[in-house]
Coordinates of C-alpha atoms in Angstrom, one line a residue:
M1 CA 7.1 48.6 0.7
Q2 CA 5.5 46.7 3.6
E3 CA 2.2 46.7 1.7
Y4 CA 4.0 45.4 -1.4
I5 CA 5.6 42.6 0.6
R6 CA 2.2 41.5 2.0
F7 CA 0.7 41.7 -1.6
L8 CA 3.5 39.4 -2.9
A9 CA 2.9 36.9 -0.2
I10 CA -0.6 36.1 -1.5
P11 CA -0.4 33.2 -4.1
N12 CA -1.7 34.3 -7.4
I13 CA -1.4 31.3 -9.7
A14 CA -3.8 31.7 -12.5
A15 CA -5.5 28.3 -11.9
D16 CA -6.0 29.0 -8.1
K17 CA -9.4 30.8 -7.9
S18 CA -9.2 31.1 -4.1
G19 CA -5.8 32.8 -4.2
L20 CA -7.0 35.1 -7.0
S21 CA -10.0 36.1 -4.9
R22 CA -7.6 37.0 -2.0
N23 CA -5.5 39.1 -4.4
A24 CA -8.6 40.9 -5.7
A25 CA -9.7 41.7 -2.2
F26 CA -6.3 43.1 -1.3
I27 CA -6.1 45.2 -4.5
M28 CA -9.6 46.6 -3.8
Q29 CA -8.6 47.6 -0.3
M30 CA -5.5 49.4 -1.7
M31 CA -7.7 51.3 -4.1
R32 CA -10.2 52.4 -1.5
Q33 CA -7.4 53.5 0.8
R34 CA -6.2 55.8 -2.0
N35 CA -9.6 57.4 -2.5
I36 CA -10.3 55.7 -5.8
Q37 CA -14.0 55.7 -6.4
H38 CA -16.6 53.1 -7.5
V39 CA -14.2 50.2 -6.8
Q40 CA -15.9 47.0 -8.0
L41 CA -15.5 43.6 -9.5
L42 CA -16.4 43.3 -13.2
H43 CA -17.8 40.0 -14.4
N44 CA -18.7 38.7 -17.8
E45 CA -22.3 38.0 -18.7
S46 CA -22.1 34.4 -17.5
R47 CA -19.9 35.2 -14.5
T48 CA -17.6 32.3 -15.5
A49 CA -14.5 34.5 -15.6
T50 CA -12.1 35.5 -12.9
P51 CA -13.3 39.0 -12.4
A52 CA -11.5 42.2 -13.4
I53 CA -11.1 45.0 -10.8
Y54 CA -12.3 48.5 -11.7
G55 CA -12.1 51.9 -10.1
E56 CA -12.1 55.5 -11.3
V57 CA -11.1 59.1 -10.5
L58 CA -13.4 61.5 -12.4
V59 CA -12.0 65.0 -12.9
P60 CA -14.5 67.9 -13.0
G61 CA -14.5 69.3 -16.6
A62 CA -12.4 66.6 -18.1
T63 CA -13.6 65.3 -21.4
R64 CA -10.9 62.7 -22.1
T65 CA -10.2 59.4 -20.3
L66 CA -7.1 57.3 -19.7
I67 CA -7.5 53.7 -18.5
F68 CA -4.5 52.0 -16.7
Y69 CA -4.2 48.2 -17.1
A70 CA -2.2 45.6 -15.2
H71 CA -3.0 42.0 -14.3
Y72 CA -3.0 40.3 -10.9
D73 CA -2.8 36.6 -11.9
G74 CA 0.6 34.9 -12.2
Q75 CA 2.4 31.9 -13.7
P76 CA 2.6 28.5 -12.1
V77 CA 5.6 27.7 -9.8
D78 CA 7.9 24.8 -9.2
S79 CA 9.4 25.6 -5.8
T80 CA 12.2 23.1 -6.3
Q81 CA 13.7 25.1 -9.2
W82 CA 14.0 28.3 -7.1
A83 CA 17.4 29.2 -5.6
K84 CA 18.3 28.0 -2.1
G85 CA 16.6 30.2 0.5
L86 CA 13.9 31.4 -1.9
R87 CA 10.2 30.3 -2.0
P88 CA 7.8 31.8 -4.6
F89 CA 5.4 33.3 -2.2
V90 CA 7.7 34.2 0.6
P91 CA 9.2 37.6 -0.6
K92 CA 12.9 37.9 0.0
L93 CA 15.2 41.0 -0.2
V94 CA 18.5 40.5 -2.0
K95 CA 21.1 43.1 -2.1
G96 CA 21.5 43.0 -5.8
S97 CA 21.2 40.1 -8.3
L98 CA 21.4 36.5 -7.1
E99 CA 23.0 35.6 -10.4
Q100 CA 25.9 38.0 -9.6
G101 CA 26.3 36.5 -6.1
A102 CA 24.3 39.0 -4.1
A103 CA 23.2 37.9 -0.6
I104 CA 19.7 37.5 0.8
A105 CA 19.1 40.1 3.6
A106 CA 16.4 41.1 6.1
F107 CA 13.9 43.7 5.0
P108 CA 14.4 47.1 6.7
E109 CA 12.2 48.0 9.6
A110 CA 9.2 50.3 8.9
G111 CA 10.6 53.6 7.7
G112 CA 14.0 52.1 6.9
K113 CA 15.9 52.9 3.7
Y114 CA 16.0 50.7 0.6
D115 CA 18.9 50.8 -1.8
P116 CA 17.4 51.2 -5.3
D117 CA 19.6 48.5 -6.7
W118 CA 18.4 45.9 -4.2
R119 CA 15.8 43.4 -5.5
I120 CA 12.7 41.7 -4.2
Y121 CA 12.3 38.0 -5.2
A122 CA 8.9 36.5 -5.4
R123 CA 6.4 35.2 -8.0
G124 CA 4.6 38.2 -9.4
A125 CA 7.2 40.7 -8.1
S126 CA 7.6 41.9 -11.7
D127 CA 4.8 40.2 -13.7
D128 CA 2.6 42.0 -12.9
K129 CA 2.2 43.1 -9.3
A130 CA 4.9 45.7 -10.0
G131 CA 2.6 47.2 -12.6
I132 CA -0.3 47.4 -10.1
M133 CA 1.8 49.0 -7.4
A134 CA 3.3 51.5 -9.8
I135 CA -0.1 52.6 -11.0
L136 CA -1.7 52.9 -7.6
N137 CA 1.2 54.6 -6.0
A138 CA 1.5 57.0 -8.9
H139 CA -2.1 58.1 -8.3
E140 CA -1.5 58.4 -4.5
A141 CA 1.6 60.5 -5.0
I142 CA -0.3 62.9 -7.3
Q143 CA -3.1 63.1 -4.8
K144 CA -0.8 63.8 -1.8
A145 CA 1.1 66.5 -3.7
G146 CA -2.2 68.2 -4.7
L147 CA -1.2 68.1 -8.4
P148 CA -3.9 68.6 -11.1
L149 CA -5.3 66.0 -13.5
H150 CA -6.5 66.8 -16.9
Y151 CA -7.9 63.4 -17.9
N152 CA -10.4 61.2 -16.1
I153 CA -8.4 58.2 -14.8
K154 CA -9.8 54.7 -14.7
F155 CA -8.1 51.5 -13.4
F156 CA -8.6 48.0 -14.8
F157 CA -6.8 45.0 -13.3
E158 CA -7.4 41.7 -15.1
G159 CA -7.4 38.3 -13.5
E160 CA -6.9 36.0 -16.4
E161 CA -4.0 37.3 -18.5
E162 CA -1.7 34.4 -17.7
A163 CA -4.4 32.0 -18.8
G164 CA -4.7 33.7 -22.2
S165 CA -7.5 36.1 -21.3
P166 CA -10.2 33.7 -22.5
N167 CA -13.1 35.8 -21.1
L168 CA -11.8 39.3 -21.7
G169 CA -13.7 39.9 -24.9
S170 CA -17.1 38.9 -23.3
L171 CA -16.2 41.1 -20.2
F172 CA -15.5 44.0 -22.5
D173 CA -18.8 43.5 -24.3
K174 CA -20.7 43.7 -21.1
H175 CA -19.0 46.9 -19.8
K176 CA -18.4 48.8 -23.1
T177 CA -19.8 52.1 -21.8
L178 CA -17.9 52.0 -18.5
L179 CA -14.7 51.2 -20.4
R180 CA -14.9 53.9 -23.0
S181 CA -11.6 55.8 -23.2
D182 CA -9.2 57.8 -25.3
L183 CA -6.3 55.5 -24.5
W184 CA -5.4 52.4 -22.5
I185 CA -2.0 52.3 -20.8
I186 CA -0.8 48.7 -20.5
C187 CA 1.7 48.3 -17.6
D188 CA 3.2 44.9 -18.2
G189 CA 6.6 43.5 -19.2
P190 CA 10.2 44.7 -18.9
V191 CA 11.9 48.0 -20.0
H192 CA 14.4 47.8 -22.8
Q193 CA 17.5 45.7 -22.2
S194 CA 19.6 48.8 -22.2
G195 CA 17.8 49.9 -19.0
K196 CA 16.2 52.8 -20.7
K197 CA 12.5 53.5 -20.4
A198 CA 10.5 52.2 -23.2
I199 CA 7.1 52.6 -24.9
L200 CA 5.7 49.7 -26.9
F201 CA 3.1 50.3 -29.6
G202 CA 1.9 46.7 -30.1
A203 CA 2.4 43.1 -29.1
R204 CA 2.9 39.9 -31.0
G205 CA 0.1 37.3 -31.1
D206 CA 0.6 33.9 -29.6
A207 CA -0.6 30.3 -30.2
H208 CA 0.7 26.8 -29.5
V209 CA 1.0 23.5 -31.3
D210 CA 1.4 20.2 -29.4
I211 CA 3.0 17.3 -31.3
M212 CA 3.1 13.6 -30.3
I213 CA 5.1 11.2 -32.5
Y214 CA 4.6 7.4 -32.1
G215 CA 7.1 4.5 -32.2
P216 CA 6.6 0.9 -31.1
S217 CA 3.6 0.2 -28.8
R218 CA 5.8 -0.8 -25.9
P219 CA 9.4 0.2 -24.9
L220 CA 12.0 -2.0 -26.6
H221 CA 15.5 -3.0 -25.6
S222 CA 17.8 -0.7 -27.6
G223 CA 20.4 -3.4 -28.1
H224 CA 17.9 -6.1 -29.4
Y225 CA 15.9 -3.7 -31.5
G226 CA 18.1 -0.7 -32.2
N227 CA 18.7 0.0 -36.0
W228 CA 15.4 -1.8 -36.6
A229 CA 12.4 -0.3 -34.7
P230 CA 11.7 3.4 -35.4
N231 CA 12.8 5.7 -32.6
P232 CA 10.2 8.5 -32.1
G233 CA 12.7 10.7 -30.4
L234 CA 14.8 10.7 -33.6
L235 CA 11.8 11.1 -35.8
L236 CA 10.6 14.1 -33.8
A237 CA 14.1 15.7 -33.8
R238 CA 14.2 15.4 -37.6
L239 CA 10.7 16.8 -38.0
L240 CA 11.5 19.8 -35.8
A241 CA 14.8 20.4 -37.6
S242 CA 12.9 20.5 -40.9
M243 CA 11.0 23.6 -39.7
K244 CA 14.0 26.0 -39.6
D245 CA 17.0 26.4 -41.8
E246 CA 20.6 27.0 -40.7
K247 CA 20.0 30.8 -40.7
G248 CA 17.1 30.5 -38.2
R249 CA 14.4 31.2 -40.8
V250 CA 11.2 29.2 -40.6
T251 CA 11.0 26.9 -43.7
I252 CA 7.2 26.3 -43.4
R253 CA 5.5 27.4 -46.6
G254 CA 3.8 30.8 -46.3
F255 CA 5.0 31.5 -42.8
Y256 CA 6.1 35.0 -43.6
D257 CA 3.7 35.8 -46.4
D258 CA 1.1 37.8 -44.4
M259 CA 3.3 40.3 -42.6
I260 CA 2.1 44.0 -42.9
P261 CA 5.2 46.1 -43.7
L262 CA 6.5 48.6 -41.2
T263 CA 5.8 52.3 -41.8
E264 CA 8.7 54.6 -42.4
Q265 CA 8.2 56.0 -38.9
E266 CA 8.3 52.5 -37.4
K267 CA 11.4 51.6 -39.3
K268 CA 13.1 54.8 -38.0
A269 CA 12.1 53.9 -34.5
I270 CA 13.7 50.4 -34.8
N271 CA 16.9 52.0 -36.2
D272 CA 17.0 54.2 -33.1
V273 CA 16.6 51.3 -30.6
P274 CA 19.9 50.8 -28.8
S275 CA 21.7 47.7 -29.9
V276 CA 22.3 45.4 -26.9
G277 CA 23.1 42.1 -28.6
N278 CA 26.7 41.9 -27.6
E279 CA 26.0 42.7 -24.0
L280 CA 23.1 40.2 -23.8
K281 CA 25.2 37.4 -25.4
E282 CA 27.9 38.0 -22.8
E283 CA 25.3 38.1 -20.0
L284 CA 23.5 34.9 -21.3
H285 CA 26.7 33.0 -22.2
F286 CA 26.2 32.3 -25.9
V287 CA 28.1 33.6 -28.9
S288 CA 25.9 33.6 -32.0
E289 CA 22.3 34.5 -32.7
E290 CA 19.8 32.0 -34.1
M291 CA 19.4 34.3 -37.1
P292 CA 23.1 35.4 -37.7
G293 CA 23.5 39.2 -38.1
V294 CA 19.9 40.0 -37.2
D295 CA 19.6 42.4 -34.4
L296 CA 17.1 41.6 -31.5
S297 CA 15.0 44.6 -32.3
E298 CA 14.6 43.4 -35.9
A299 CA 14.0 39.7 -35.0
I300 CA 11.0 40.5 -32.8
M301 CA 9.3 42.3 -35.7
M302 CA 9.0 38.9 -37.5
P303 CA 6.7 35.9 -36.8
S304 CA 8.6 33.2 -34.9
L305 CA 8.4 29.4 -34.1
N306 CA 10.0 28.3 -30.9
I307 CA 10.3 24.8 -29.3
N308 CA 9.1 25.3 -25.8
G309 CA 10.0 21.8 -24.7
M310 CA 10.7 18.3 -26.0
Q311 CA 10.3 14.9 -24.2
S312 CA 11.1 11.3 -25.1
G313 CA 12.2 8.6 -22.7
N314 CA 14.3 9.5 -19.7
V315 CA 17.7 11.1 -19.1
G316 CA 20.2 11.4 -16.3
A317 CA 19.9 9.0 -13.4
K318 CA 16.6 7.7 -14.8
A319 CA 17.9 6.9 -18.3
S320 CA 17.5 3.3 -19.5
N321 CA 18.6 1.4 -22.6
V322 CA 15.2 1.5 -24.5
I323 CA 13.6 2.8 -27.6
P324 CA 10.8 4.9 -26.2
T325 CA 7.2 4.6 -27.4
T326 CA 6.5 8.3 -28.0
A327 CA 8.1 11.7 -28.3
S328 CA 6.4 15.0 -27.8
A329 CA 7.1 18.7 -28.2
V330 CA 5.2 22.0 -27.7
L331 CA 5.7 24.7 -30.3
D332 CA 5.1 28.4 -29.5
L333 CA 4.1 30.5 -32.5
R334 CA 4.4 34.3 -32.3
M335 CA 2.4 36.4 -34.8
V336 CA 2.9 40.0 -36.1
P337 CA 0.3 42.2 -37.7
G338 CA -1.1 40.5 -40.8
N339 CA -0.7 37.0 -39.5
D340 CA -3.8 35.0 -38.4
Y341 CA -2.9 32.6 -35.6
K342 CA -5.3 29.8 -36.9
R343 CA -3.7 30.1 -40.4
Q344 CA -0.2 29.9 -38.9
Q345 CA -1.1 26.8 -36.9
E346 CA -2.6 25.2 -40.1
R347 CA 0.6 25.9 -42.0
V348 CA 2.5 24.0 -39.3
V349 CA 0.1 21.1 -39.6
N350 CA 0.5 21.1 -43.4
H351 CA 4.2 21.0 -43.1
I352 CA 4.0 18.0 -40.8
R353 CA 1.9 16.2 -43.5
E354 CA 4.5 17.2 -46.2
Q355 CA 7.1 15.4 -44.1
G356 CA 5.2 12.1 -44.7
Y357 CA 3.1 12.1 -41.5
Y358 CA -0.4 10.9 -41.0
V359 CA -1.9 13.7 -38.8
T360 CA -4.6 12.9 -36.3
E361 CA -6.2 14.9 -33.4
E362 CA -6.8 11.8 -31.3
E363 CA -4.7 8.9 -30.0
P364 CA -4.1 6.7 -33.1
T365 CA -6.0 3.5 -33.3
D366 CA -4.4 0.1 -33.7
A367 CA -5.7 0.0 -37.2
E368 CA -4.1 3.3 -38.1
R369 CA -0.8 2.2 -36.6
K370 CA -0.8 -0.8 -38.9
I371 CA -1.3 1.4 -42.0
F372 CA 0.8 4.5 -41.4
S373 CA 4.6 4.4 -40.9
R374 CA 4.7 7.9 -39.5
I375 CA 1.9 9.2 -37.2
A376 CA 1.7 12.6 -35.5
R377 CA -1.1 13.5 -33.1
V378 CA -1.4 17.3 -33.3
K379 CA -3.4 19.5 -30.9
L380 CA -3.9 23.2 -31.6
S381 CA -4.5 25.4 -28.6
G382 CA -6.4 28.7 -28.8
G383 CA -4.5 31.8 -29.4
Y384 CA -4.8 35.4 -30.4
N385 CA -3.5 37.8 -33.1
A386 CA -1.0 40.6 -32.9
Q387 CA -1.9 44.3 -32.5
R388 CA -0.1 47.5 -33.3
T389 CA -1.0 51.2 -32.6
P390 CA 0.1 54.0 -35.0
M391 CA 2.9 56.0 -33.4
D392 CA 1.7 59.4 -34.7
L393 CA -1.7 59.6 -32.9
P394 CA -1.9 62.9 -30.8
V395 CA -2.8 61.1 -27.6
V396 CA 0.1 58.8 -28.1
Q397 CA 2.5 61.7 -28.7
G398 CA 1.3 63.1 -25.4
V399 CA 2.4 59.9 -23.6
I400 CA 5.8 60.0 -25.4
E401 CA 6.4 63.5 -24.1
A402 CA 5.2 62.6 -20.6
V403 CA 7.6 59.7 -20.4
K404 CA 10.5 61.8 -21.8
S405 CA 9.9 64.3 -19.0
T406 CA 10.9 61.7 -16.4
T407 CA 14.3 60.8 -17.7
P408 CA 17.4 62.4 -19.1
D409 CA 17.9 59.3 -21.3
K410 CA 16.4 58.8 -24.7
V411 CA 13.1 56.9 -24.5
V412 CA 13.1 53.7 -26.6
L413 CA 10.2 53.5 -28.9
I414 CA 9.4 49.9 -30.1
P415 CA 6.7 49.3 -32.7
T416 CA 6.0 45.7 -31.5
M417 CA 7.1 44.1 -28.3
G418 CA 8.6 40.6 -28.5
G419 CA 6.1 39.1 -26.0
S420 CA 2.4 38.8 -26.4
L421 CA -0.6 40.4 -24.9
P422 CA -4.2 40.0 -26.1
L423 CA -4.3 43.7 -27.2
F424 CA -6.3 42.8 -30.4
L425 CA -9.3 42.2 -28.0
F426 CA -9.2 45.9 -27.0
E427 CA -9.5 46.9 -30.6
K428 CA -12.1 44.3 -31.5
H429 CA -14.5 44.7 -28.6
L430 CA -14.0 48.3 -27.4
K431 CA -12.5 50.0 -30.6
A432 CA -9.9 51.1 -28.1
T433 CA -6.3 52.4 -28.6
T434 CA -3.6 50.8 -26.5
I435 CA 0.1 51.3 -25.8
T436 CA 2.3 49.5 -23.4
V437 CA 4.6 51.2 -20.9
P438 CA 6.6 48.6 -18.9
V439 CA 8.4 49.1 -15.6
A440 CA 10.2 45.9 -14.7
N441 CA 13.9 45.2 -15.2
H442 CA 14.8 43.2 -18.3
D443 CA 16.4 40.4 -16.2
N444 CA 13.4 39.9 -13.9
N445 CA 13.0 36.2 -14.7
Q446 CA 9.2 36.6 -15.3
H447 CA 7.5 33.2 -15.9
A448 CA 10.5 31.4 -14.5
E449 CA 12.1 30.6 -11.2
N450 CA 13.7 33.4 -9.1
E451 CA 11.3 36.1 -10.5
N452 CA 12.4 39.5 -9.1
I453 CA 11.9 43.3 -9.3
R454 CA 14.8 45.8 -9.0
I455 CA 13.6 48.5 -6.6
R456 CA 14.9 51.3 -8.8
N457 CA 12.5 50.0 -11.6
L458 CA 9.6 50.2 -9.2
W459 CA 10.5 53.8 -8.2
N460 CA 10.9 54.7 -11.9
G461 CA 7.6 53.0 -12.8
I462 CA 5.7 55.1 -10.2
E463 CA 7.3 58.3 -11.6
T464 CA 6.4 57.2 -15.2
M465 CA 2.8 56.4 -14.5
A466 CA 2.4 59.7 -12.6
A467 CA 3.7 61.7 -15.5
I468 CA 1.3 60.0 -17.9
M469 CA -1.7 60.6 -15.5
M470 CA -0.8 64.3 -15.3
M471 CA -0.3 64.9 -19.1
H472 CA -2.4 67.6 -20.8

């Protein structure tokens, strides 16, 4: 635990190369202390990427290989949004959940006891330093207990996941031989909301669309010019509202056309997922789903369009009586197998045109603003497609049995996780098979303020990773 606390205190924001280098050095030291061999940094051909970290434990006579993956970079932070007494890179112990009124407490002295329902709050505590700690401590526990391994074990910790893994493909291309395996175990994300252990067989793809709508060229007095000058905030609100119907379905033409149907085995797995909708709605304080009557486990099997944020003018104490000059929004698109992220982005652009907008990629010129009554500047950011692994592969069945051996509860099997990971790159560049085995608590606040890990989840994660490492 003391090692984990020191690890969490090292800033790991994806854009901070210096901080990431310190994290990499710390991880490599942890690996060497655990007798992991050939610990090294892996660069892509041009050495432009934040390096991945590699190590291995080769087992005499073993003919099969498992690679365990986690990432050491983290999301940006806004310290002002964290709860009083918390700072993103100053780990704090809380005797429960802050949201339920638990108090911050001092860490126990060396050798002191930890209640498994206590939590540690810090950026990266769950996403994804918990994954790294679970993997490394699982190996250490097996080693100390003198238990046998039947697979070669390799370790791969990425440094650019939160930046969209822009160099992962080229890094894979350079190290194909080293990274040959029978299965990758991805340790990232939360367990099922029921608290049960979960295995995820794929991830949705992800891409973004940035939209800027234009009004008058300077802010106008809302009394003198209201009802006359076009308000970009209202125009944007109407445009976004046109993208979904009252039942939460995306109205953009072709948005659902490319979905690959679920297999019968995958449908059965979804039917067996515990329903947690009512409990989550009570926890999160809302009463009806965006898609009424659709269970969460079904909703994440479909492509989605989400408004990540909107902005126009000012609100609160900074509000003024003006018609603003612009309004902007960022859309988050999630893909399922069959969708192509570029095609989905283009469908959004076509929808904007169909609503009467002149679409440009650059700031509109004065000449364009004199011609077109509705102008939208649209920027498409890079993304990646979804991936899904068949549930009936023998090596996958071995992982299912290994995880089942660690818990009396039913293990939740989910064909596609709601979140996104660039797993398609593993297939494309390495012809690799992947599954995801998460460890963090579902209410860990990953990517947001007050990120945390429940200690019981860390203990369970170590046990889960060890069981997979020891499988036959």
